[in-house]
């Protein structure tokens, strides 16, 4: 009782004493609440000021080249960031170079290594690898507890990272979203975009794509490509030691090729076949080549088998490697004579150096590219790839900064500092208001991919802007000058004017194709020997002055070959494996297509069908010989015969007149035959017979399934030619299909087709 009373009295004294009252305010309970309040304020302050825990996850050598500059930028700001590194995917596989070591060499601590690749290199193993990553990642992410995870690109490994982070309520920063390319990569990239909370893109076009995908504009940073921060400073460094290390002591700058080709997962069989064509072309081209092993996508195992089957690893001209450190690789690309394959490095990083690039197939379709990239969309033959190598090897282009200006990392680091953890984690999409559908012709919205086609004839110089569909959008005609200097000057002026007007016509010019008379070396773009119709036109380099002026690739070929190319792409030869085109005009020419490829011959003389001899003692030909098909059946030959008849007063019949100032031509001979002039009719029959015999010789030699007659005299000759074949040909060729071309302008269309089988410049 005493104790209790003392406690009561004690408490009472505390209540009634003024001093005790002050002591009560600062007593144990009050001090507890005061300390609690102070700790809470300190915690809130620390939360606001604490380091942002950033996890960077890398899957392979390619994405590390983009992520490493960001990692260095984060590491340089220890007061603001706490960096953790997770390594998965092919980094940890010996066959792909154990590239995790370069992360260690860069002095980064790796907090987690996850073996996530299920070997097999097929579609099923890719799915299983994603599943394995999804199983292993949650434990790592729980342990590291990052505020934000940085994911790059469009790999299946990256999709597993983004999926895991999204389901575990971890913010995602996606690098290089919004871009467009071929294969399954597009779908994966856009899937990661929809999971990501923040976006770093490289181009204005990619930024617009992200906005169109309903991403919040405030969470999109247009920074440029992080790898460009290194690229734009690397070229001036000492490079010869790097070149010698990888290619041998005798290597020279711009005299070697870098090859890097990956499987296309949506068409593995075709991509392997294309890789075979690439290796055959490189072996044939016979230049020193550094070839990197493909990535780990489905189909890579088969591609490696192809490399070994071709003996690439032991060939004296080849150096086959699994991995090259990024900084050394950029030096190799910067000083290469050409880069070939389907890697994004070719359409992105190589542009920073102006290195010529040949992009094969559809893997990078839709990527923005500089003028240095020549696209061979249908790389379905060895010859196409060789031709592209001949066009590109050793050239130099202006350096392109489409993908960056060298200041991406500071922008990204600043962007990361702006991330507020107080913002709601739930992602919001910015859907645009839906308007009533207004039908528009897409050609008014998108640029029309086009070629500049040049037809250099004996009389006129014609230039056309030709679309992918073979539509001649605009045509320009000028008389063909008589001298070399005037002719080149006019060609350049007309090409410049047409290219400028193409912009107003919403056409993107992909290249220049030239059709000319005479014998042409298409590999070098040189007219070797011209016809007498075009003066001062032998040993003429057409490609160089036009390419240098317009900064576009230039193709040159004989007009007969161009007619065959026109038929192959737009006309009756489309899809036909073997056919012959015969041009009947001022002269007689043609082109031979065998196994879908134009035949040029060892000295570029194949297809000179007008100079097949059909008589020992026939009329003299303009080539200097006698008895050629052209001496009988060309427009000039018919004009010669018409003048003879006219001089003997045997040409004109009732209903015909020739004015005093009018020159007698082949047209008058044809007209006379129609009006019943038997001598004129016999001359035309002889001409048609000569042409038919010449075609029989072709049929007996190469046995095509189709003969296409083209030019102004085709309708005049077609029936006679069919009769001659039936009467004089072997039984097996008598029923060959002989048709008249339905193309309005085969010379221009053929010149354009040389360009349209390839594409270059920036593509959206």
XYZ file of C-alpha atoms in Angstrom:
764
model
C 0.000 0.000 0.000
C 2.816 2.344 0.780
C 4.473 1.770 -2.452
C 1.280 2.284 -4.343
C 0.503 5.460 -2.475
C 3.995 6.750 -3.044
C 3.590 6.133 -6.779
C 0.268 7.955 -6.732
C 1.623 10.842 -4.752
C 4.653 10.940 -6.936
C 2.530 11.153 -10.019
C 0.380 13.806 -8.364
C 3.421 15.912 -7.504
C 4.432 15.758 -11.131
C 1.035 16.992 -12.139
C 0.834 19.957 -9.787
C 4.411 21.241 -9.860
C 5.166 23.773 -12.595
C 8.651 22.321 -12.960
C 7.220 18.895 -13.074
C 4.842 20.007 -15.786
C 7.812 20.974 -17.977
C 9.433 17.666 -17.185
C 6.312 15.862 -18.379
C 6.572 17.439 -21.837
C 10.115 16.127 -22.166
C 9.521 12.880 -20.336
C 10.140 9.399 -21.778
C 6.931 9.249 -23.839
C 7.381 12.737 -25.257
C 11.001 12.101 -26.117
C 10.002 8.857 -27.862
C 7.453 10.589 -30.086
C 9.851 13.463 -30.758
C 12.633 11.068 -31.789
C 10.209 9.067 -33.894
C 9.141 12.226 -35.707
C 12.755 13.247 -36.259
C 13.667 9.783 -37.590
C 10.711 9.851 -39.934
C 11.790 13.208 -41.345
C 15.346 11.924 -41.741
C 14.100 8.765 -43.500
C 11.958 10.803 -45.889
C 14.945 13.011 -46.616
C 17.152 9.955 -47.180
C 14.543 8.390 -49.423
C 14.464 11.538 -51.520
C 18.256 11.735 -51.609
C 19.258 8.076 -51.639
C 21.075 6.560 -54.567
C 18.994 5.175 -57.410
C 19.618 1.443 -57.622
C 20.173 0.771 -61.331
C 20.496 -2.764 -62.662
C 21.979 -3.122 -66.158
C 21.287 -6.499 -67.743
C 23.316 -7.590 -70.772
C 22.750 -10.641 -72.964
C 25.453 -10.680 -75.651
C 28.438 -8.916 -77.200
C 26.244 -6.686 -79.367
C 24.066 -5.206 -76.633
C 27.059 -4.736 -74.322
C 28.607 -2.380 -76.899
C 25.539 -0.138 -76.417
C 25.175 -0.641 -72.658
C 28.858 -0.274 -71.659
C 28.992 3.505 -72.288
C 25.861 3.911 -70.127
C 27.404 1.730 -67.403
C 30.542 3.896 -67.388
C 28.330 6.994 -67.159
C 26.426 5.566 -64.182
C 29.626 4.393 -62.485
C 31.055 7.907 -62.789
C 28.175 9.245 -60.620
C 28.563 7.254 -57.347
C 26.691 9.916 -55.363
C 23.563 9.408 -57.423
C 23.570 5.759 -58.535
C 24.233 2.289 -57.216
C 25.065 0.060 -60.172
C 24.509 -3.691 -60.357
C 25.258 -5.842 -63.404
C 23.458 -9.013 -64.471
C 24.906 -11.178 -67.246
C 22.827 -13.767 -69.090
C 22.584 -15.334 -72.537
C 25.432 -16.014 -74.938
C 27.914 -13.980 -72.844
C 28.521 -17.162 -70.843
C 28.981 -19.611 -73.736
C 32.448 -20.646 -74.873
C 31.376 -21.063 -78.513
C 30.475 -17.371 -78.563
C 33.700 -16.166 -76.993
C 32.814 -16.074 -73.253
C 32.261 -12.363 -73.747
C 31.423 -11.770 -70.068
C 35.201 -11.436 -69.641
C 35.231 -8.101 -71.440
C 32.781 -6.809 -68.813
C 35.244 -7.842 -66.124
C 38.101 -6.279 -68.106
C 36.137 -3.026 -68.100
C 36.324 -3.230 -64.263
C 32.614 -3.824 -63.645
C 31.534 -6.090 -60.801
C 29.090 -8.707 -62.023
C 26.475 -9.345 -59.347
C 24.808 -12.281 -61.133
C 25.709 -14.702 -63.914
C 22.782 -16.728 -65.199
C 23.191 -19.540 -67.712
C 19.950 -19.125 -69.623
C 20.691 -20.544 -73.073
C 19.284 -23.915 -74.025
C 21.549 -25.138 -76.813
C 20.013 -26.301 -80.048
C 19.998 -23.089 -82.070
C 16.484 -23.686 -83.356
C 13.082 -22.124 -82.731
C 12.239 -24.433 -79.834
C 15.514 -23.755 -78.037
C 14.870 -19.999 -78.233
C 11.516 -20.501 -76.494
C 13.094 -22.790 -73.892
C 15.835 -20.206 -73.259
C 13.230 -17.531 -72.554
C 11.485 -19.928 -70.172
C 14.721 -20.797 -68.373
C 15.539 -17.105 -67.939
C 12.071 -16.463 -66.504
C 12.654 -19.232 -63.962
C 16.075 -17.942 -62.834
C 15.627 -14.156 -62.905
C 13.148 -13.654 -59.996
C 15.663 -14.782 -57.324
C 18.322 -12.418 -58.675
C 15.958 -9.456 -58.961
C 14.649 -10.090 -55.415
C 18.202 -10.113 -54.073
C 19.360 -6.994 -55.957
C 16.067 -5.148 -55.436
C 16.757 -2.524 -58.159
C 14.683 0.620 -58.563
C 15.067 0.416 -62.332
C 16.452 -2.120 -64.803
C 18.084 -1.106 -68.091
C 17.296 -3.411 -71.029
C 18.546 -3.050 -74.579
C 17.114 -3.848 -77.970
C 15.201 -6.775 -79.363
C 16.761 -10.074 -78.296
C 14.649 -12.900 -76.879
C 16.809 -12.738 -73.716
C 15.848 -9.067 -73.316
C 12.170 -10.012 -73.563
C 12.634 -12.401 -70.616
C 14.325 -9.616 -68.608
C 11.563 -7.106 -69.340
C 8.810 -9.620 -68.577
C 10.371 -10.554 -65.231
C 10.904 -6.934 -64.206
C 7.383 -5.876 -65.218
C 5.774 -8.705 -63.229
C 7.958 -7.859 -60.203
C 7.004 -4.172 -60.283
C 10.467 -2.951 -61.261
C 10.701 0.068 -63.505
C 12.185 -0.628 -66.962
C 14.320 1.666 -69.113
C 14.381 0.362 -72.697
C 17.259 1.382 -74.992
C 16.687 1.645 -78.777
C 12.940 1.147 -78.839
C 10.795 2.433 -81.677
C 13.081 1.208 -84.427
C 11.908 -0.923 -87.334
C 13.710 -3.911 -88.847
C 12.936 -7.332 -90.257
C 12.324 -10.797 -88.739
C 10.917 -11.551 -85.283
C 13.089 -8.789 -83.782
C 10.421 -6.189 -84.573
C 7.802 -8.032 -82.563
C 10.150 -8.556 -79.603
C 11.330 -4.937 -79.621
C 7.788 -3.570 -79.661
C 6.744 -6.029 -76.940
C 9.504 -4.726 -74.673
C 8.378 -1.182 -75.489
C 4.903 -1.955 -74.153
C 6.402 -3.328 -70.915
C 8.898 -0.480 -70.404
C 8.239 2.637 -68.326
C 10.985 4.786 -69.866
C 12.420 4.861 -73.369
C 15.739 5.996 -74.849
C 15.621 6.156 -78.638
C 18.245 6.959 -81.241
C 16.444 8.741 -84.088
C 13.593 11.155 -84.574
C 11.750 8.505 -86.554
C 12.010 6.020 -83.657
C 10.693 8.693 -81.291
C 7.678 9.230 -83.534
C 7.061 5.477 -83.662
C 7.027 5.312 -79.849
C 4.537 8.170 -79.665
C 2.410 6.435 -82.283
C 2.515 3.321 -80.061
C 0.807 5.366 -77.319
C 3.906 5.803 -75.146
C 4.046 8.879 -72.890
C 6.089 11.571 -74.632
C 7.414 12.806 -71.272
C 9.038 9.411 -70.689
C 10.786 9.264 -74.068
C 14.332 10.560 -74.455
C 15.785 11.149 -77.920
C 19.445 10.665 -76.997
C 21.135 8.988 -79.948
C 22.938 5.653 -79.887
C 25.260 5.243 -76.852
C 27.880 3.428 -78.922
C 28.319 6.573 -81.043
C 29.874 8.278 -78.002
C 32.885 6.043 -78.586
C 32.608 5.654 -82.345
C 32.995 9.305 -83.233
C 36.314 9.522 -81.389
C 37.801 6.146 -82.275
C 38.827 6.560 -85.921
C 41.761 8.870 -85.326
C 43.462 6.471 -82.934
C 46.319 4.193 -83.981
C 44.615 1.447 -85.935
C 47.291 -0.457 -87.865
C 48.218 -2.569 -84.838
C 44.567 -3.630 -84.550
C 44.343 -4.439 -88.258
C 47.537 -6.494 -88.131
C 46.413 -8.337 -84.992
C 43.254 -9.623 -86.655
C 44.157 -9.754 -90.360
C 47.928 -10.250 -90.591
C 51.009 -8.067 -90.934
C 50.550 -7.456 -94.663
C 47.034 -6.040 -94.385
C 46.361 -2.534 -95.728
C 43.636 -0.064 -94.852
C 40.553 -0.251 -97.112
C 41.796 -3.449 -98.753
C 39.871 -5.962 -96.668
C 36.250 -6.908 -95.950
C 34.420 -7.354 -92.653
C 31.634 -9.953 -92.868
C 28.967 -10.476 -90.211
C 25.797 -12.379 -91.055
C 23.130 -13.797 -88.744
C 20.257 -16.220 -89.342
C 16.807 -14.812 -90.080
C 14.581 -16.630 -87.622
C 11.413 -16.223 -89.697
C 13.020 -17.877 -92.755
C 15.932 -19.996 -91.570
C 16.241 -22.137 -94.705
C 16.517 -19.118 -97.000
C 18.960 -17.302 -94.715
C 21.294 -20.319 -94.707
C 21.157 -20.486 -98.503
C 21.874 -16.753 -98.656
C 24.870 -17.272 -96.353
C 26.193 -19.889 -98.790
C 25.885 -17.366 -101.635
C 27.695 -14.785 -99.500
C 30.622 -17.090 -98.754
C 30.862 -18.173 -102.408
C 30.852 -14.528 -103.481
C 33.551 -13.619 -100.937
C 35.692 -16.569 -101.991
C 35.315 -15.537 -105.617
C 35.966 -11.851 -104.878
C 39.320 -12.927 -103.404
C 39.949 -10.165 -100.856
C 41.242 -10.467 -97.300
C 38.168 -11.014 -95.136
C 37.490 -10.955 -91.397
C 34.362 -13.030 -90.802
C 32.638 -13.220 -87.433
C 30.614 -16.203 -86.289
C 26.827 -15.624 -86.282
C 24.810 -14.948 -83.127
C 22.971 -17.649 -81.189
C 19.604 -17.330 -82.959
C 17.838 -20.343 -84.471
C 19.780 -21.400 -87.568
C 23.233 -20.343 -86.368
C 24.444 -23.925 -85.991
C 23.652 -24.619 -89.647
C 25.451 -21.422 -90.679
C 28.582 -22.502 -88.819
C 28.371 -25.853 -90.644
C 28.281 -23.964 -93.946
C 31.414 -22.020 -92.928
C 33.240 -25.243 -92.161
C 31.973 -26.950 -95.305
C 33.388 -24.105 -97.402
C 36.718 -24.307 -95.547
C 36.516 -20.685 -94.481
C 38.350 -21.185 -91.176
C 41.429 -22.524 -92.992
C 41.328 -20.369 -96.127
C 44.417 -18.085 -96.458
C 42.257 -15.037 -97.272
C 39.888 -15.485 -94.314
C 40.135 -14.887 -90.588
C 37.164 -16.483 -88.798
C 36.652 -15.281 -85.219
C 34.011 -15.678 -82.513
C 34.450 -12.274 -80.933
C 36.345 -9.013 -81.350
C 36.342 -6.410 -78.531
C 34.071 -3.557 -79.490
C 36.694 -0.817 -79.682
C 38.913 -2.984 -81.888
C 35.919 -4.041 -83.981
C 35.013 -0.416 -84.656
C 38.578 0.227 -85.843
C 38.285 -2.733 -88.200
C 34.964 -1.469 -89.561
C 36.207 2.122 -89.845
C 39.118 1.189 -92.108
C 37.494 -1.658 -94.084
C 37.085 -1.522 -97.834
C 33.583 -2.828 -97.284
C 31.331 -4.475 -94.699
C 28.892 -7.166 -95.777
C 26.139 -9.156 -94.064
C 22.898 -8.401 -92.255
C 24.064 -7.117 -88.879
C 22.577 -3.903 -87.493
C 26.176 -2.745 -87.028
C 26.380 -2.353 -90.800
C 23.346 -0.108 -91.107
C 24.054 1.789 -87.866
C 27.638 2.058 -86.614
C 29.422 1.747 -89.988
C 27.703 4.927 -91.138
C 29.705 6.917 -88.583
C 32.824 6.205 -90.657
C 31.356 6.338 -94.169
C 32.388 2.696 -94.652
C 30.655 1.081 -97.669
C 28.142 -1.538 -96.512
C 26.279 -4.285 -98.355
C 23.167 -5.247 -96.395
C 21.836 -8.637 -97.464
C 18.250 -9.820 -97.232
C 15.396 -8.609 -95.052
C 16.828 -8.720 -91.519
C 17.294 -4.934 -91.398
C 14.327 -3.962 -93.573
C 12.957 -0.630 -92.432
C 16.112 0.570 -90.645
C 17.185 4.128 -91.310
C 20.472 4.054 -93.211
C 22.949 6.455 -94.727
C 24.110 6.686 -98.324
C 26.876 4.187 -97.522
C 24.464 1.232 -97.369
C 23.604 -0.748 -100.486
C 20.691 -3.104 -99.810
C 20.496 -6.379 -101.730
C 16.969 -7.340 -100.725
C 16.805 -10.492 -102.861
C 20.301 -11.882 -102.312
C 19.302 -15.072 -104.099
C 22.347 -15.539 -106.350
C 26.098 -15.375 -105.974
C 26.321 -12.980 -108.940
C 24.152 -10.337 -107.269
C 26.397 -10.311 -104.221
C 29.573 -10.188 -106.328
C 28.114 -7.290 -108.297
C 27.327 -5.463 -105.066
C 30.913 -6.036 -103.895
C 32.201 -4.596 -107.159
C 30.011 -1.538 -106.674
C 30.908 -0.897 -103.034
C 34.413 -2.177 -102.321
C 36.910 0.617 -101.741
C 34.434 3.486 -102.019
C 34.084 6.181 -99.369
C 30.915 7.955 -98.332
C 30.175 10.998 -96.192
C 30.061 10.146 -92.491
C 26.511 9.784 -91.233
C 25.197 10.865 -87.819
C 21.684 9.527 -88.249
C 22.034 7.473 -85.058
C 23.869 9.883 -82.818
C 26.128 12.880 -82.270
C 28.402 11.448 -79.566
C 26.540 12.879 -76.567
C 24.024 10.148 -75.774
C 25.399 9.046 -72.389
C 25.255 12.468 -70.640
C 21.634 12.772 -71.788
C 20.782 9.273 -70.515
C 22.453 9.857 -67.134
C 20.557 13.133 -66.730
C 17.345 11.299 -67.725
C 17.971 8.656 -65.040
C 18.503 11.381 -62.421
C 15.046 12.706 -63.242
C 13.362 9.373 -62.449
C 11.091 9.894 -59.459
C 10.290 6.881 -57.312
C 7.278 8.798 -55.972
C 5.557 8.547 -59.345
C 3.010 5.736 -59.643
C 4.509 2.490 -60.871
C 1.433 1.697 -62.940
C 2.226 2.488 -66.559
C -0.154 4.717 -68.499
C -0.667 4.844 -72.229
C -1.441 8.005 -74.199
C -4.110 7.003 -76.656
C -4.765 9.542 -79.400
C -8.304 10.773 -80.048
C -10.034 8.612 -82.647
C -11.164 10.520 -85.699
C -13.428 9.450 -88.481
C -11.571 7.366 -91.039
C -10.486 9.362 -94.058
C -9.274 7.230 -96.946
C -5.965 8.427 -98.349
C -3.744 7.134 -101.105
C -0.636 5.925 -99.291
C 1.571 7.208 -102.131
C 0.667 10.723 -100.987
C 1.941 9.880 -97.495
C 5.028 7.774 -98.143
C 7.869 8.475 -100.506
C 7.869 6.404 -103.687
C 11.067 4.393 -103.917
C 12.355 5.080 -107.428
C 15.281 4.776 -109.809
C 16.794 7.324 -112.147
C 16.924 5.533 -115.519
C 19.067 6.807 -118.415
C 18.696 5.590 -122.012
C 21.538 6.720 -124.223
C 20.485 6.114 -127.826
C 21.912 7.102 -131.170
C 19.480 10.000 -131.534
C 18.153 10.996 -128.133
C 19.242 11.051 -124.515
C 16.302 10.084 -122.305
C 16.014 10.064 -118.519
C 13.090 8.734 -116.509
C 12.085 8.534 -112.853
C 10.807 4.960 -112.502
C 8.948 3.550 -109.491
C 9.295 0.102 -107.936
C 6.183 -0.975 -109.844
C 7.680 -0.001 -113.198
C 5.698 3.189 -113.592
C 7.583 5.940 -115.441
C 6.641 8.888 -113.253
C 8.458 11.552 -115.276
C 10.445 11.461 -118.510
C 12.984 13.937 -119.923
C 14.251 13.909 -123.540
C 17.093 15.829 -125.176
C 18.989 15.310 -128.472
C 22.121 13.239 -127.881
C 25.192 15.502 -128.350
C 27.859 14.399 -130.816
C 30.933 14.886 -128.615
C 31.994 13.154 -125.409
C 32.341 16.349 -123.360
C 28.937 17.718 -124.350
C 27.303 14.329 -123.775
C 28.708 13.858 -120.254
C 27.830 17.447 -119.358
C 24.248 16.963 -120.537
C 23.860 13.614 -118.728
C 25.022 15.148 -115.440
C 22.792 18.192 -115.833
C 19.714 16.123 -116.682
C 20.394 13.724 -113.785
C 20.816 16.588 -111.303
C 17.624 18.280 -112.538
C 15.661 15.014 -112.425
C 16.924 14.164 -108.923
C 15.906 17.618 -107.716
C 12.445 17.322 -109.240
C 12.065 13.843 -107.739
C 11.863 15.504 -104.312
C 8.858 17.542 -105.455
C 7.311 14.381 -106.890
C 7.742 12.664 -103.478
C 10.149 10.132 -104.969
C 13.248 8.826 -103.202
C 15.940 8.086 -105.775
C 17.770 4.864 -104.889
C 20.377 4.895 -107.647
C 21.053 5.482 -111.339
C 20.794 2.852 -114.091
C 22.187 3.552 -117.566
C 21.311 1.764 -120.785
C 23.652 2.474 -123.687
C 24.548 1.058 -127.067
C 27.821 -0.788 -127.550
C 29.775 -3.297 -125.500
C 29.788 -2.539 -121.771
C 31.716 -3.808 -118.754
C 28.931 -3.627 -116.128
C 31.303 -4.535 -113.296
C 33.322 -1.344 -113.793
C 30.580 0.787 -115.363
C 32.674 1.373 -118.502
C 31.556 1.527 -122.146
C 34.274 -0.519 -123.893
C 33.304 -0.110 -127.544
C 30.403 1.857 -128.937
C 28.312 1.479 -132.058
C 28.855 3.882 -134.957
C 25.560 5.540 -134.001
C 27.113 7.043 -130.846
C 30.349 8.872 -131.597
C 33.273 9.326 -129.170
C 31.863 6.694 -126.831
C 34.583 4.060 -126.356
C 36.565 3.413 -123.140
C 34.215 5.755 -121.273
C 33.828 5.495 -117.478
C 30.182 6.404 -116.880
C 29.896 5.276 -113.282
C 32.481 7.497 -111.608
C 31.393 11.005 -112.680
C 27.706 10.326 -112.101
C 28.225 8.559 -108.765
C 30.569 11.309 -107.551
C 28.110 14.024 -108.570
C 24.905 12.499 -107.189
C 26.390 10.417 -104.312
C 24.378 7.460 -105.566
C 25.356 3.999 -106.813
C 25.383 3.730 -110.610
C 24.787 0.684 -112.818
C 25.638 0.576 -116.541
C 24.805 -2.061 -119.146
C 24.197 -2.619 -122.827
C 20.745 -1.633 -124.114
C 19.971 -5.188 -125.223
C 20.797 -6.555 -121.795
C 18.667 -3.828 -120.234
C 15.705 -4.908 -122.374
C 16.121 -8.457 -121.020
C 16.316 -7.139 -117.448
C 13.128 -5.144 -118.031
C 11.326 -8.279 -119.166
C 12.664 -10.227 -116.177
C 11.380 -7.695 -113.641
C 8.301 -6.172 -115.260
C 7.433 -8.067 -118.437
C 6.771 -11.482 -119.900
C 10.047 -12.905 -118.599
C 8.999 -12.465 -114.972
C 9.458 -15.811 -113.207
C 10.886 -17.505 -116.339
C 14.158 -19.309 -115.700
C 15.584 -19.174 -119.259
C 14.551 -16.731 -121.975
C 15.938 -14.500 -124.705
C 14.929 -10.944 -125.550
C 15.571 -9.642 -129.067
C 15.378 -5.894 -129.723
C 14.283 -4.873 -133.191
C 14.867 -1.192 -133.781
C 17.505 1.004 -135.354
C 19.840 -1.925 -134.752
C 19.297 -5.496 -133.588
C 20.334 -6.427 -130.073
C 19.211 -8.523 -127.182
C 19.920 -10.213 -123.898
C 20.079 -13.780 -122.631
C 18.728 -14.820 -119.233
C 19.835 -18.231 -117.964
C 18.915 -19.608 -114.523
C 17.249 -16.245 -113.788
C 20.607 -14.472 -114.347
C 21.647 -12.195 -117.191
C 24.522 -13.709 -119.193
C 27.341 -11.253 -119.944
C 30.040 -13.619 -121.162
C 33.780 -13.627 -120.486
C 34.383 -10.402 -122.459
C 30.859 -8.946 -122.089
C 29.940 -9.900 -125.652
C 27.064 -12.274 -124.875
C 23.718 -11.079 -126.164
C 25.104 -9.433 -129.319
C 22.359 -11.213 -131.207
C 22.342 -8.719 -134.076
C 25.783 -9.886 -135.126
C 24.976 -13.558 -135.548
C 25.958 -14.303 -139.159
C 23.210 -15.850 -141.255
C 24.888 -15.503 -144.670
C 28.444 -15.620 -146.065
C 27.847 -13.005 -148.730
C 25.059 -10.885 -147.294
C 24.934 -7.097 -147.061
C 27.612 -5.232 -145.130
C 26.890 -4.655 -141.441
C 27.821 -1.568 -139.408
C 30.114 -3.799 -137.341
C 32.358 -4.221 -140.421
C 31.337 -7.795 -141.166
C 28.789 -9.061 -143.707
C 25.684 -11.180 -143.514
C 24.772 -10.312 -139.900
C 21.152 -10.399 -138.762
C 21.376 -6.636 -138.213
C 22.418 -6.111 -141.859
C 19.067 -7.658 -142.890
C 16.519 -6.887 -140.183
C 17.460 -3.610 -138.462
C 15.686 -0.342 -139.052
C 18.804 0.971 -140.800
C 18.870 -2.076 -143.130
C 15.183 -1.635 -144.018
C 15.763 2.073 -144.627
C 18.614 1.207 -146.981
C 16.378 -1.131 -148.974
C 13.534 1.405 -148.984
C 15.835 4.066 -150.470
C 16.965 1.660 -153.195
C 13.366 1.000 -154.182
C 12.535 4.689 -154.032
C 15.527 5.608 -156.205
C 14.302 3.074 -158.780
C 10.715 4.406 -158.479
C 9.622 1.006 -157.144
C 8.596 1.995 -153.631
C 5.456 4.090 -153.902
C 2.150 2.484 -154.799
C -1.315 3.912 -155.050
C -2.299 5.705 -151.854
C 1.299 6.518 -150.833
C 3.219 9.773 -150.993
C 6.627 10.970 -149.820
C 7.086 14.710 -149.393
C 10.116 16.371 -150.944
C 11.608 17.259 -147.542
C 10.796 13.858 -146.047
C 13.470 11.176 -145.690
C 12.584 7.697 -146.850
C 12.567 5.294 -143.896
C 11.680 1.760 -142.852
C 8.155 2.993 -142.132
C 7.609 3.690 -145.852
C 8.775 0.161 -146.696
C 6.292 -1.357 -144.244
C 3.553 0.932 -145.509
C 4.286 -0.059 -149.131
C 4.067 -3.754 -148.242
C 0.665 -3.167 -146.630
C -0.544 -1.424 -149.791
C 0.400 -4.429 -151.908
C 3.993 -3.697 -152.994
C 5.346 -7.220 -153.488
C 8.995 -6.122 -153.644
C 8.640 -4.366 -150.292
C 6.845 -7.415 -148.876
C 9.653 -9.726 -150.062
C 12.290 -7.502 -148.462
C 10.407 -7.661 -145.135
C 10.022 -11.431 -145.462
C 13.761 -11.802 -146.106
C 14.487 -9.619 -143.087
C 12.128 -11.657 -140.902
C 13.663 -14.885 -142.201
C 17.176 -13.673 -141.359
C 16.002 -12.764 -137.880
C 14.287 -16.151 -137.518
C 17.443 -18.027 -138.542
C 19.459 -16.035 -136.043
C 16.950 -16.947 -133.317
C 17.116 -20.614 -134.357
C 20.868 -20.490 -133.758
C 20.184 -19.127 -130.280
C 17.576 -21.815 -129.602
C 19.945 -24.565 -130.748
C 22.725 -23.161 -128.538
C 21.098 -22.363 -125.191
C 17.555 -23.741 -125.615
C 15.499 -21.078 -123.766
C 11.804 -21.669 -123.099
C 10.724 -18.208 -124.286
C 11.694 -15.686 -126.973
C 10.510 -12.107 -126.490
C 10.577 -9.757 -129.467
C 10.869 -6.143 -128.422
C 11.086 -2.827 -130.261
C 9.223 -1.039 -133.044
C 9.574 -3.884 -135.570
C 8.527 -6.731 -133.242
C 4.934 -6.954 -134.495
C 6.198 -6.901 -138.087
C 8.479 -9.900 -137.567
C 6.749 -12.128 -135.013
C 4.718 -14.324 -137.406
C 7.587 -14.745 -139.882
C 9.936 -15.736 -137.051
C 7.454 -18.351 -135.786
C 7.148 -19.806 -139.298
C 10.931 -19.984 -139.781
C 11.384 -21.754 -136.435
C 8.711 -24.325 -137.303
C 10.203 -24.918 -140.780
C 13.930 -24.919 -140.006
C 14.390 -25.636 -136.312
C 14.940 -29.016 -134.704
C 11.759 -30.738 -133.577
C 12.453 -30.030 -129.891
C 12.461 -26.244 -130.399
C 9.697 -25.843 -132.972
C 7.034 -25.143 -130.366
C 9.046 -22.601 -128.392
C 6.951 -19.685 -127.185
C 7.634 -16.523 -129.235
C 5.856 -13.400 -127.980
C 5.896 -9.646 -128.495
C 6.900 -7.525 -125.506
C 4.103 -5.607 -123.801
C 6.492 -3.076 -122.229
C 6.214 0.492 -123.445
C 9.820 1.492 -122.778
C 12.105 -1.505 -122.145
C 15.341 0.504 -122.266
C 14.342 2.832 -119.404
C 12.638 0.044 -117.448
C 15.668 -2.189 -117.834
C 18.013 0.555 -116.671
C 15.724 1.120 -113.686
C 15.553 -2.588 -112.866
C 19.322 -2.679 -112.268
C 18.738 -0.190 -109.460
C 15.462 -1.529 -108.115
C 16.888 -4.987 -107.410
C 18.992 -3.125 -104.863
C 18.127 -0.232 -102.581
C 20.274 2.325 -100.876
C 20.019 5.527 -98.871
C 17.744 6.167 -95.899
C 14.685 3.990 -95.693
C 11.822 4.515 -93.262
